[in-house]
mmCIF file of N, CA and C in Angstrom:
data_model
loop_
_atom_site.group_PDB
_atom_site.id
_atom_site.type_symbol
_atom_site.label_atom_id
_atom_site.label_comp_id
_atom_site.label_asym_id
_atom_site.label_seq_id
_atom_site.Cartn_x
_atom_site.Cartn_y
_atom_site.Cartn_z
ATOM 1 N N UNK Q 1247 -0.612 -12.551 0.581
ATOM 2 C CA UNK Q 1247 0.271 -11.208 0.292
ATOM 3 C C UNK Q 1247 -0.357 -10.554 -0.631
ATOM 4 N N UNK Q 1248 -0.543 -9.174 -0.323
ATOM 5 C CA UNK Q 1248 -1.074 -8.105 -1.518
ATOM 6 C C UNK Q 1248 -0.064 -6.972 -1.599
ATOM 7 N N UNK Q 1249 0.153 -6.962 -2.933
ATOM 8 C CA UNK Q 1249 1.071 -5.834 -3.496
ATOM 9 C C UNK Q 1249 0.288 -4.823 -3.944
ATOM 10 N N UNK Q 1250 0.571 -3.523 -3.592
ATOM 11 C CA UNK Q 1250 -0.048 -2.300 -4.130
ATOM 12 C C UNK Q 1250 0.983 -1.436 -4.779
ATOM 13 N N UNK Q 1251 0.455 -1.199 -6.217
ATOM 14 C CA UNK Q 1251 1.363 -0.486 -6.794
ATOM 15 C C UNK Q 1251 0.989 1.016 -6.878
ATOM 16 N N UNK Q 1252 1.857 2.031 -6.948
ATOM 17 C CA UNK Q 1252 1.610 3.181 -7.003
ATOM 18 C C UNK Q 1252 1.187 3.701 -5.780
ATOM 19 N N UNK Q 1253 1.809 2.976 -4.694
ATOM 20 C CA UNK Q 1253 1.502 3.193 -3.165
ATOM 21 C C UNK Q 1253 1.742 4.589 -2.560
ATOM 22 N N UNK Q 1254 2.578 5.478 -3.250
ATOM 23 C CA UNK Q 1254 2.756 7.010 -2.910
ATOM 24 C C UNK Q 1254 1.834 7.784 -3.343
ATOM 25 N N UNK Q 1255 1.087 7.339 -4.521
ATOM 26 C CA UNK Q 1255 0.198 8.336 -5.127
ATOM 27 C C UNK Q 1255 -1.043 8.443 -4.213
ATOM 28 N N UNK Q 1256 -1.872 9.272 -4.794
ATOM 29 C CA UNK Q 1256 -3.173 9.742 -4.056
ATOM 30 C C UNK Q 1256 -4.154 8.439 -3.800
ATOM 31 N N UNK Q 1257 -4.333 7.662 -4.744
ATOM 32 C CA UNK Q 1257 -5.390 6.691 -4.619
ATOM 33 C C UNK Q 1257 -4.397 5.438 -3.941
ATOM 34 N N UNK Q 1258 -3.146 5.289 -4.175
ATOM 35 C CA UNK Q 1258 -2.587 4.392 -3.389
ATOM 36 C C UNK Q 1258 -2.428 4.243 -1.892
ATOM 37 N N UNK Q 1259 -2.377 5.775 -1.539
ATOM 38 C CA UNK Q 1259 -2.369 5.893 -0.059
ATOM 39 C C UNK Q 1259 -3.832 5.753 0.474
ATOM 40 N N UNK Q 1260 -4.823 5.793 0.051
ATOM 41 C CA UNK Q 1260 -6.224 5.551 0.371
ATOM 42 C C UNK Q 1260 -6.385 3.936 0.406
ATOM 43 N N UNK Q 1261 -5.905 3.395 -0.699
ATOM 44 C CA UNK Q 1261 -5.834 1.931 -0.696
ATOM 45 C C UNK Q 1261 -5.261 1.193 0.563
ATOM 46 N N UNK Q 1262 -3.974 1.593 0.723
ATOM 47 C CA UNK Q 1262 -3.153 1.178 1.824
ATOM 48 C C UNK Q 1262 -3.816 1.419 3.232
ATOM 49 N N UNK Q 1263 -4.358 2.655 3.348
ATOM 50 C CA UNK Q 1263 -5.081 2.968 4.682
ATOM 51 C C UNK Q 1263 -6.165 2.257 4.950
ATOM 52 N N UNK Q 1264 -7.112 1.856 4.004
ATOM 53 C CA UNK Q 1264 -8.211 1.151 3.994
ATOM 54 C C UNK Q 1264 -7.893 -0.540 4.317
ATOM 55 N N UNK Q 1265 -6.852 -0.880 3.707
ATOM 56 C CA UNK Q 1265 -6.395 -2.237 3.740
ATOM 57 C C UNK Q 1265 -5.854 -2.795 5.184
ATOM 58 N N UNK Q 1266 -5.088 -1.492 5.816
ATOM 59 C CA UNK Q 1266 -4.450 -1.707 7.086
ATOM 60 C C UNK Q 1266 -5.640 -1.864 8.034
ATOM 61 N N UNK Q 1267 -6.809 -1.487 7.867
ATOM 62 C CA UNK Q 1267 -7.813 -1.517 8.735
ATOM 63 C C UNK Q 1267 -8.339 -3.065 8.954
ATOM 64 N N UNK Q 1268 -8.096 -3.913 7.918
ATOM 65 C CA UNK Q 1268 -8.368 -5.432 7.916
ATOM 66 C C UNK Q 1268 -7.485 -6.219 7.816
ATOM 67 N N UNK Q 1269 -6.210 -5.858 7.188
ATOM 68 C CA UNK Q 1269 -5.080 -6.543 7.012
ATOM 69 C C UNK Q 1269 -4.048 -6.338 7.646
ATOM 70 N N UNK Q 1270 -3.313 -7.434 8.202
ATOM 71 C CA UNK Q 1270 -2.011 -6.986 9.030
ATOM 72 C C UNK Q 1270 -0.884 -6.359 8.009
ATOM 73 N N UNK Q 1271 -0.246 -5.440 8.431
ATOM 74 C CA UNK Q 1271 0.829 -4.915 7.563
ATOM 75 C C UNK Q 1271 1.614 -5.716 6.995
ATOM 76 N N UNK Q 1272 1.999 -6.896 7.708
ATOM 77 C CA UNK Q 1272 3.028 -7.759 7.425
ATOM 78 C C UNK Q 1272 2.577 -8.446 5.903
ATOM 79 N N UNK Q 1273 1.221 -8.470 5.761
ATOM 80 C CA UNK Q 1273 0.679 -9.186 4.490
ATOM 81 C C UNK Q 1273 0.687 -7.992 3.294
ATOM 82 N N UNK Q 1274 1.161 -6.934 3.399
ATOM 83 C CA UNK Q 1274 1.025 -5.988 2.379
ATOM 84 C C UNK Q 1274 2.580 -5.395 1.926
ATOM 85 N N UNK Q 1275 2.436 -5.205 0.363
ATOM 86 C CA UNK Q 1275 3.780 -5.041 -0.062
ATOM 87 C C UNK Q 1275 3.396 -3.567 -0.900
ATOM 88 N N UNK Q 1276 3.976 -2.386 -0.441
ATOM 89 C CA UNK Q 1276 4.007 -1.335 -1.074
ATOM 90 C C UNK Q 1276 5.001 -1.306 -2.136
ATOM 91 N N UNK Q 1277 4.433 -1.142 -3.432
ATOM 92 C CA UNK Q 1277 5.655 -0.884 -4.562
ATOM 93 C C UNK Q 1277 5.559 0.570 -5.058
ATOM 94 N N UNK Q 1278 6.631 1.141 -5.263
ATOM 95 C CA UNK Q 1278 6.763 2.544 -5.496
ATOM 96 C C UNK Q 1278 7.884 2.747 -6.701
ATOM 97 N N UNK Q 1279 7.713 3.858 -7.287
ATOM 98 C CA UNK Q 1279 8.697 3.970 -8.450
ATOM 99 C C UNK Q 1279 10.147 4.622 -7.886
ATOM 100 N N UNK Q 1280 9.783 5.639 -6.991
ATOM 101 C CA UNK Q 1280 10.923 6.395 -6.513
ATOM 102 C C UNK Q 1280 11.000 6.153 -4.767
ATOM 103 N N UNK Q 1281 11.728 5.469 -4.117
ATOM 104 C CA UNK Q 1281 11.690 5.361 -2.856
ATOM 105 C C UNK Q 1281 11.899 6.539 -1.720
ATOM 106 N N UNK Q 1282 12.432 7.556 -2.307
ATOM 107 C CA UNK Q 1282 12.690 8.830 -1.855
ATOM 108 C C UNK Q 1282 11.407 9.359 -1.258
#
């Protein structure tokens, strides 16, 4: 399991996009300050 903090930020979005190329989404957790 990989947790990404700041997932809605500019860098966080790029990190998630690249991780999804090699890692199943079920192994990722996106941590955000405000879910809206």
